[in-house]
């Protein structure tokens, strides 16, 4: 079956760095997405990785290793507004998005 | 990026009534749209894939006759929750893929919060 694993919840301090991991087992791979979702709102796009390596976009970076079925989202200089759920999603061979359950990130002052 | 709108943003209805939710792609044509449901503190659950001009593809466990999907044009898909019951209360989110884009990114609408009394 298809499966995406990410931690349920993480806590970090304002100004610090946090890494949210995601491992996946899917039938085929056509890219991995990270989305941010604030409570009561729809997800918003953060990053997309289809090749191995690190993609940096401001305070957020995303890494992919296809051979290991592994990705992480790195958030630097954490701000209180970064408190949200972070969703990992993989596009399989049928170009269908398979979603992880999300990681709730709590930022403390 | 591409914009997807949803209407209404929230709706409260009585048990047994039907509710229609609209999903529109505003600046691109979407041959495929997706309907998700999200219960509190849970992840997105794909309900169905809506294909323009053809029948929707429903996920296992989703009742086709209860959740009617119509994708009549390249910019509009509708989800009708028929004979709604309190257990149908949820956050319904649509998304669309821009076929002209470089990635398979799905652009999400703002969601519709349905409360069935």
PDB file of C-alpha atoms in Angstrom:
ATOM      1  CA  UNK A   1       0.000   0.000   0.000  1.00  0.00           C
ATOM      2  CA  UNK A   2       0.902   3.642  -0.152  1.00  0.00           C
ATOM      3  CA  UNK A   3       2.059   5.324   2.990  1.00  0.00           C
ATOM      4  CA  UNK A   4       3.438   8.650   4.113  1.00  0.00           C
ATOM      5  CA  UNK A   5       4.763   9.132   7.626  1.00  0.00           C
ATOM      6  CA  UNK A   6       5.477  12.357   9.437  1.00  0.00           C
ATOM      7  CA  UNK A   7       5.497  13.233  13.140  1.00  0.00           C
ATOM      8  CA  UNK A   8       2.160  14.162  14.613  1.00  0.00           C
ATOM      9  CA  UNK A   9       3.352  17.173  16.551  1.00  0.00           C
ATOM     10  CA  UNK A  10       6.507  19.171  17.159  1.00  0.00           C
ATOM     11  CA  UNK A  11       7.335  22.079  19.424  1.00  0.00           C
ATOM     12  CA  UNK A  12      10.000  24.706  18.815  1.00  0.00           C
ATOM     13  CA  UNK A  13      11.049  28.087  20.129  1.00  0.00           C
ATOM     14  CA  UNK A  14      10.639  31.401  18.363  1.00  0.00           C
ATOM     15  CA  UNK A  15      13.817  32.294  16.478  1.00  0.00           C
ATOM     16  CA  UNK A  16      15.066  28.714  16.388  1.00  0.00           C
ATOM     17  CA  UNK A  17      15.282  26.155  13.583  1.00  0.00           C
ATOM     18  CA  UNK A  18      13.066  23.098  13.180  1.00  0.00           C
ATOM     19  CA  UNK A  19      13.198  20.163  10.776  1.00  0.00           C
ATOM     20  CA  UNK A  20      10.057  18.219   9.927  1.00  0.00           C
ATOM     21  CA  UNK A  21      10.721  14.804   8.418  1.00  0.00           C
ATOM     22  CA  UNK A  22       8.612  12.851   5.967  1.00  0.00           C
ATOM     23  CA  UNK A  23       9.134   9.302   4.734  1.00  0.00           C
ATOM     24  CA  UNK A  24       7.095   7.773   1.966  1.00  0.00           C
ATOM     25  CA  UNK A  25       6.355   4.480   0.247  1.00  0.00           C
ATOM     26  CA  UNK A  26       4.327   4.973  -2.897  1.00  0.00           C
ATOM     27  CA  UNK A  27       3.695   3.262  -6.196  1.00  0.00           C
ATOM     28  CA  UNK A  28       5.874   5.462  -8.337  1.00  0.00           C
ATOM     29  CA  UNK A  29       7.083   8.972  -7.662  1.00  0.00           C
ATOM     30  CA  UNK A  30       6.430  12.161  -9.564  1.00  0.00           C
ATOM     31  CA  UNK A  31       7.309  14.767  -6.996  1.00  0.00           C
ATOM     32  CA  UNK A  32       6.897  15.695  -3.343  1.00  0.00           C
ATOM     33  CA  UNK A  33       5.083  18.720  -2.000  1.00  0.00           C
ATOM     34  CA  UNK A  34       5.046  20.513   1.308  1.00  0.00           C
ATOM     35  CA  UNK A  35       1.988  22.521   2.215  1.00  0.00           C
ATOM     36  CA  UNK A  36       1.257  24.740   5.209  1.00  0.00           C
ATOM     37  CA  UNK A  37      -2.199  24.746   6.725  1.00  0.00           C
ATOM     38  CA  UNK A  38      -3.374  27.116   9.438  1.00  0.00           C
ATOM     39  CA  UNK A  39      -6.324  26.014  11.539  1.00  0.00           C
ATOM     40  CA  UNK A  40      -9.600  26.504   9.717  1.00  0.00           C
ATOM     41  CA  UNK A  41      -7.935  27.397   6.438  1.00  0.00           C
ATOM     42  CA  UNK A  42      -7.065  25.560   3.241  1.00  0.00           C
ATOM     43  CA  UNK A  43      -3.493  24.388   2.593  1.00  0.00           C
ATOM     44  CA  UNK A  44      -1.050  26.726   0.898  1.00  0.00           C
ATOM     45  CA  UNK A  45       1.881  25.620  -1.222  1.00  0.00           C
ATOM     46  CA  UNK A  46       5.369  25.817   0.274  1.00  0.00           C
ATOM     47  CA  UNK A  47       7.698  23.739  -1.881  1.00  0.00           C
ATOM     48  CA  UNK A  48       8.079  21.101  -4.552  1.00  0.00           C
ATOM     49  CA  UNK A  49      10.931  18.603  -4.989  1.00  0.00           C
ATOM     50  CA  UNK A  50      11.247  16.143  -7.833  1.00  0.00           C
ATOM     51  CA  UNK A  51      15.040  15.735  -7.947  1.00  0.00           C
ATOM     52  CA  UNK A  52      17.362  14.862  -5.075  1.00  0.00           C
ATOM     53  CA  UNK A  53      18.795  17.732  -3.128  1.00  0.00           C
ATOM     54  CA  UNK A  54      17.920  20.868  -1.272  1.00  0.00           C
ATOM     55  CA  UNK A  55      15.544  23.572  -2.469  1.00  0.00           C
ATOM     56  CA  UNK A  56      15.830  26.831  -0.572  1.00  0.00           C
ATOM     57  CA  UNK A  57      13.155  29.473  -0.504  1.00  0.00           C
ATOM     58  CA  UNK A  58      13.698  32.205   2.043  1.00  0.00           C
ATOM     59  CA  UNK A  59      13.343  30.884   5.579  1.00  0.00           C
ATOM     60  CA  UNK A  60      12.023  27.561   4.303  1.00  0.00           C
ATOM     61  CA  UNK A  61      14.059  24.795   2.673  1.00  0.00           C
ATOM     62  CA  UNK A  62      13.016  21.344   1.519  1.00  0.00           C
ATOM     63  CA  UNK A  63      15.220  18.329   0.929  1.00  0.00           C
ATOM     64  CA  UNK A  64      14.568  15.145  -1.009  1.00  0.00           C
ATOM     65  CA  UNK A  65      16.287  11.764  -1.247  1.00  0.00           C
ATOM     66  CA  UNK A  66      14.401   9.533  -3.650  1.00  0.00           C
ATOM     67  CA  UNK A  67      16.542   6.478  -2.934  1.00  0.00           C
ATOM     68  CA  UNK A  68      15.676   6.716   0.759  1.00  0.00           C
ATOM     69  CA  UNK A  69      12.060   7.762   0.264  1.00  0.00           C
ATOM     70  CA  UNK A  70      12.765  10.697   2.537  1.00  0.00           C
ATOM     71  CA  UNK A  71      12.199  14.408   2.659  1.00  0.00           C
ATOM     72  CA  UNK A  72      12.427  17.129   5.243  1.00  0.00           C
ATOM     73  CA  UNK A  73      11.164  20.672   5.571  1.00  0.00           C
ATOM     74  CA  UNK A  74      13.517  23.028   7.357  1.00  0.00           C
ATOM     75  CA  UNK A  75      12.179  26.207   8.893  1.00  0.00           C
ATOM     76  CA  UNK A  76      14.657  28.837  10.071  1.00  0.00           C
ATOM     77  CA  UNK A  77      14.234  31.925  12.227  1.00  0.00           C
ATOM     78  CA  UNK A  78      10.908  30.657  13.460  1.00  0.00           C
ATOM     79  CA  UNK A  79       8.127  33.163  13.942  1.00  0.00           C
ATOM     80  CA  UNK A  80       4.920  32.773  15.905  1.00  0.00           C
ATOM     81  CA  UNK A  81       2.951  32.872  12.652  1.00  0.00           C
ATOM     82  CA  UNK A  82       4.706  29.646  11.606  1.00  0.00           C
ATOM     83  CA  UNK A  83       2.512  27.769  14.070  1.00  0.00           C
ATOM     84  CA  UNK A  84       0.494  25.585  11.726  1.00  0.00           C
ATOM     85  CA  UNK A  85       0.213  22.084  10.359  1.00  0.00           C
ATOM     86  CA  UNK A  86       2.709  21.070   7.703  1.00  0.00           C
ATOM     87  CA  UNK A  87       1.542  18.512   5.182  1.00  0.00           C
ATOM     88  CA  UNK A  88       3.799  16.275   3.120  1.00  0.00           C
ATOM     89  CA  UNK A  89       2.279  14.940  -0.092  1.00  0.00           C
ATOM     90  CA  UNK A  90       3.680  12.713  -2.829  1.00  0.00           C
ATOM     91  CA  UNK A  91       2.489  12.420  -6.425  1.00  0.00           C
ATOM     92  CA  UNK A  92       2.415   8.766  -7.405  1.00  0.00           C
ATOM     93  CA  UNK A  93       2.718   7.101 -10.810  1.00  0.00           C
ATOM     94  CA  UNK A  94      -0.895   8.023 -11.594  1.00  0.00           C
ATOM     95  CA  UNK A  95      -0.190  11.653 -10.688  1.00  0.00           C
ATOM     96  CA  UNK A  96      -2.484  11.328  -7.703  1.00  0.00           C
ATOM     97  CA  UNK A  97      -1.493  13.169  -4.550  1.00  0.00           C
ATOM     98  CA  UNK A  98      -0.992  10.950  -1.525  1.00  0.00           C
ATOM     99  CA  UNK A  99      -1.193  12.960   1.676  1.00  0.00           C
ATOM    100  CA  UNK A 100       0.524  12.539   5.004  1.00  0.00           C
ATOM    101  CA  UNK A 101      -1.488  13.180   8.160  1.00  0.00           C
ATOM    102  CA  UNK A 102       0.364  16.418   8.787  1.00  0.00           C
ATOM    103  CA  UNK A 103       2.677  17.675  11.501  1.00  0.00           C
ATOM    104  CA  UNK A 104       1.311  20.224  13.913  1.00  0.00           C
ATOM    105  CA  UNK A 105       4.067  22.693  14.725  1.00  0.00           C
ATOM    106  CA  UNK A 106       3.751  24.670  17.940  1.00  0.00           C
ATOM    107  CA  UNK A 107       5.975  27.713  18.342  1.00  0.00           C
ATOM    108  CA  UNK A 108       6.657  28.946  21.853  1.00  0.00           C
ATOM    109  CA  UNK A 109       7.991  32.414  22.690  1.00  0.00           C
TER     110      UNK A 109
ATOM    111  CA  UNK B   1       0.094  31.475  -8.801  1.00  0.00           C
ATOM    112  CA  UNK B   2      -3.233  30.195  -9.973  1.00  0.00           C
ATOM    113  CA  UNK B   3      -6.340  31.114  -7.984  1.00  0.00           C
ATOM    114  CA  UNK B   4      -9.186  28.841  -6.995  1.00  0.00           C
ATOM    115  CA  UNK B   5     -12.334  30.163  -5.368  1.00  0.00           C
ATOM    116  CA  UNK B   6     -15.030  28.359  -3.432  1.00  0.00           C
ATOM    117  CA  UNK B   7     -18.538  29.378  -2.573  1.00  0.00           C
ATOM    118  CA  UNK B   8     -19.967  29.537  -0.023  1.00  0.00           C
ATOM    119  CA  UNK B   9     -17.299  29.937   2.647  1.00  0.00           C
ATOM    120  CA  UNK B  10     -19.580  28.483   5.265  1.00  0.00           C
ATOM    121  CA  UNK B  11     -23.090  27.127   5.375  1.00  0.00           C
ATOM    122  CA  UNK B  12     -25.446  25.966   8.086  1.00  0.00           C
ATOM    123  CA  UNK B  13     -28.354  23.795   7.067  1.00  0.00           C
ATOM    124  CA  UNK B  14     -31.006  21.558   8.552  1.00  0.00           C
ATOM    125  CA  UNK B  15     -30.722  17.819   8.470  1.00  0.00           C
ATOM    126  CA  UNK B  16     -32.227  16.350   5.317  1.00  0.00           C
ATOM    127  CA  UNK B  17     -31.569  19.315   3.064  1.00  0.00           C
ATOM    128  CA  UNK B  18     -29.111  19.458   0.169  1.00  0.00           C
ATOM    129  CA  UNK B  19     -26.178  21.830  -0.080  1.00  0.00           C
ATOM    130  CA  UNK B  20     -24.262  22.812  -3.214  1.00  0.00           C
ATOM    131  CA  UNK B  21     -20.651  23.970  -3.082  1.00  0.00           C
ATOM    132  CA  UNK B  22     -19.006  25.603  -6.077  1.00  0.00           C
ATOM    133  CA  UNK B  23     -15.334  25.488  -6.973  1.00  0.00           C
ATOM    134  CA  UNK B  24     -13.963  27.787  -9.665  1.00  0.00           C
ATOM    135  CA  UNK B  25     -10.547  28.182 -11.226  1.00  0.00           C
ATOM    136  CA  UNK B  26     -10.299  31.913 -11.833  1.00  0.00           C
ATOM    137  CA  UNK B  27      -7.313  32.371 -14.127  1.00  0.00           C
ATOM    138  CA  UNK B  28      -6.743  28.981 -15.659  1.00  0.00           C
ATOM    139  CA  UNK B  29      -8.663  26.091 -17.122  1.00  0.00           C
ATOM    140  CA  UNK B  30      -8.757  22.990 -15.005  1.00  0.00           C
ATOM    141  CA  UNK B  31      -9.634  19.712 -16.675  1.00  0.00           C
ATOM    142  CA  UNK B  32      -9.311  18.031 -13.304  1.00  0.00           C
ATOM    143  CA  UNK B  33     -10.459  19.217  -9.914  1.00  0.00           C
ATOM    144  CA  UNK B  34     -10.330  17.434  -6.600  1.00  0.00           C
ATOM    145  CA  UNK B  35     -12.709  17.428  -3.666  1.00  0.00           C
ATOM    146  CA  UNK B  36     -11.412  16.853  -0.152  1.00  0.00           C
ATOM    147  CA  UNK B  37     -13.019  16.596   3.234  1.00  0.00           C
ATOM    148  CA  UNK B  38     -11.252  17.370   6.469  1.00  0.00           C
ATOM    149  CA  UNK B  39     -12.569  16.627   9.928  1.00  0.00           C
ATOM    150  CA  UNK B  40     -11.167  18.515  12.928  1.00  0.00           C
ATOM    151  CA  UNK B  41      -7.562  17.664  13.726  1.00  0.00           C
ATOM    152  CA  UNK B  42      -7.381  15.190  10.854  1.00  0.00           C
ATOM    153  CA  UNK B  43      -5.633  15.275   7.506  1.00  0.00           C
ATOM    154  CA  UNK B  44      -7.191  15.891   4.140  1.00  0.00           C
ATOM    155  CA  UNK B  45      -9.216  13.012   2.774  1.00  0.00           C
ATOM    156  CA  UNK B  46      -9.675  12.860  -0.965  1.00  0.00           C
ATOM    157  CA  UNK B  47     -13.328  12.258  -1.755  1.00  0.00           C
ATOM    158  CA  UNK B  48     -13.335  12.320  -5.530  1.00  0.00           C
ATOM    159  CA  UNK B  49     -11.588  13.468  -8.657  1.00  0.00           C
ATOM    160  CA  UNK B  50     -13.741  15.600 -10.901  1.00  0.00           C
ATOM    161  CA  UNK B  51     -13.093  15.403 -14.638  1.00  0.00           C
ATOM    162  CA  UNK B  52     -14.528  17.964 -17.035  1.00  0.00           C
ATOM    163  CA  UNK B  53     -17.099  16.437 -19.302  1.00  0.00           C
ATOM    164  CA  UNK B  54     -17.106  13.013 -17.688  1.00  0.00           C
ATOM    165  CA  UNK B  55     -18.131  11.266 -14.508  1.00  0.00           C
ATOM    166  CA  UNK B  56     -16.212  11.843 -11.317  1.00  0.00           C
ATOM    167  CA  UNK B  57     -13.987   9.162  -9.861  1.00  0.00           C
ATOM    168  CA  UNK B  58     -14.893   8.500  -6.249  1.00  0.00           C
ATOM    169  CA  UNK B  59     -12.599   7.170  -3.556  1.00  0.00           C
ATOM    170  CA  UNK B  60     -13.480   3.992  -1.756  1.00  0.00           C
ATOM    171  CA  UNK B  61     -16.094   4.539   0.897  1.00  0.00           C
ATOM    172  CA  UNK B  62     -17.478   7.752  -0.583  1.00  0.00           C
ATOM    173  CA  UNK B  63     -21.133   7.455  -1.592  1.00  0.00           C
ATOM    174  CA  UNK B  64     -21.650   8.590  -5.174  1.00  0.00           C
ATOM    175  CA  UNK B  65     -25.361   9.190  -4.708  1.00  0.00           C
ATOM    176  CA  UNK B  66     -24.833  11.286  -1.631  1.00  0.00           C
ATOM    177  CA  UNK B  67     -21.990  13.461  -2.899  1.00  0.00           C
ATOM    178  CA  UNK B  68     -22.924  14.511  -6.412  1.00  0.00           C
ATOM    179  CA  UNK B  69     -20.155  16.049  -8.457  1.00  0.00           C
ATOM    180  CA  UNK B  70     -20.643  17.946 -11.686  1.00  0.00           C
ATOM    181  CA  UNK B  71     -17.765  19.366 -13.715  1.00  0.00           C
ATOM    182  CA  UNK B  72     -19.661  21.055 -16.508  1.00  0.00           C
ATOM    183  CA  UNK B  73     -16.973  23.467 -17.648  1.00  0.00           C
ATOM    184  CA  UNK B  74     -13.204  23.888 -17.522  1.00  0.00           C
ATOM    185  CA  UNK B  75     -13.510  26.420 -14.708  1.00  0.00           C
ATOM    186  CA  UNK B  76     -16.331  25.099 -12.559  1.00  0.00           C
ATOM    187  CA  UNK B  77     -16.956  21.980 -10.504  1.00  0.00           C
ATOM    188  CA  UNK B  78     -19.789  21.597  -8.018  1.00  0.00           C
ATOM    189  CA  UNK B  79     -20.235  19.261  -5.081  1.00  0.00           C
ATOM    190  CA  UNK B  80     -23.769  18.687  -3.831  1.00  0.00           C
ATOM    191  CA  UNK B  81     -24.227  17.053  -0.468  1.00  0.00           C
ATOM    192  CA  UNK B  82     -27.666  15.472  -0.705  1.00  0.00           C
ATOM    193  CA  UNK B  83     -29.862  14.815   2.314  1.00  0.00           C
ATOM    194  CA  UNK B  84     -27.189  16.151   4.623  1.00  0.00           C
ATOM    195  CA  UNK B  85     -26.902  14.794   8.158  1.00  0.00           C
ATOM    196  CA  UNK B  86     -24.926  16.037  11.167  1.00  0.00           C
ATOM    197  CA  UNK B  87     -22.139  13.542  10.462  1.00  0.00           C
ATOM    198  CA  UNK B  88     -21.582  15.309   7.122  1.00  0.00           C
ATOM    199  CA  UNK B  89     -20.515  18.430   8.997  1.00  0.00           C
ATOM    200  CA  UNK B  90     -16.951  19.028   7.919  1.00  0.00           C
ATOM    201  CA  UNK B  91     -14.555  21.308   6.085  1.00  0.00           C
ATOM    202  CA  UNK B  92     -14.830  20.707   2.339  1.00  0.00           C
ATOM    203  CA  UNK B  93     -11.930  21.854   0.189  1.00  0.00           C
ATOM    204  CA  UNK B  94     -11.534  21.761  -3.562  1.00  0.00           C
ATOM    205  CA  UNK B  95      -8.339  21.989  -5.530  1.00  0.00           C
ATOM    206  CA  UNK B  96      -7.370  22.185  -9.166  1.00  0.00           C
ATOM    207  CA  UNK B  97      -4.291  21.452 -11.149  1.00  0.00           C
ATOM    208  CA  UNK B  98      -3.094  23.941 -13.733  1.00  0.00           C
ATOM    209  CA  UNK B  99      -2.174  21.814 -16.764  1.00  0.00           C
ATOM    210  CA  UNK B 100       0.102  24.546 -18.092  1.00  0.00           C
ATOM    211  CA  UNK B 101       2.194  24.575 -14.931  1.00  0.00           C
ATOM    212  CA  UNK B 102       5.644  23.074 -14.500  1.00  0.00           C
ATOM    213  CA  UNK B 103       4.690  20.948 -11.543  1.00  0.00           C
ATOM    214  CA  UNK B 104       1.686  18.923 -10.527  1.00  0.00           C
ATOM    215  CA  UNK B 105       0.897  21.452  -7.830  1.00  0.00           C
ATOM    216  CA  UNK B 106      -2.678  21.547  -6.709  1.00  0.00           C
ATOM    217  CA  UNK B 107      -4.093  24.989  -5.994  1.00  0.00           C
ATOM    218  CA  UNK B 108      -6.598  24.969  -3.196  1.00  0.00           C
ATOM    219  CA  UNK B 109      -9.786  26.896  -2.731  1.00  0.00           C
ATOM    220  CA  UNK B 110     -10.348  28.545   0.660  1.00  0.00           C
ATOM    221  CA  UNK B 111     -12.672  25.768   1.795  1.00  0.00           C
ATOM    222  CA  UNK B 112     -16.320  25.553   2.801  1.00  0.00           C
ATOM    223  CA  UNK B 113     -17.285  24.829   6.375  1.00  0.00           C
ATOM    224  CA  UNK B 114     -20.542  22.867   6.451  1.00  0.00           C
ATOM    225  CA  UNK B 115     -22.533  22.543   9.642  1.00  0.00           C
ATOM    226  CA  UNK B 116     -25.618  20.335   9.566  1.00  0.00           C
ATOM    227  CA  UNK B 117     -28.001  20.817  12.467  1.00  0.00           C
TER     228      UNK B 117
END
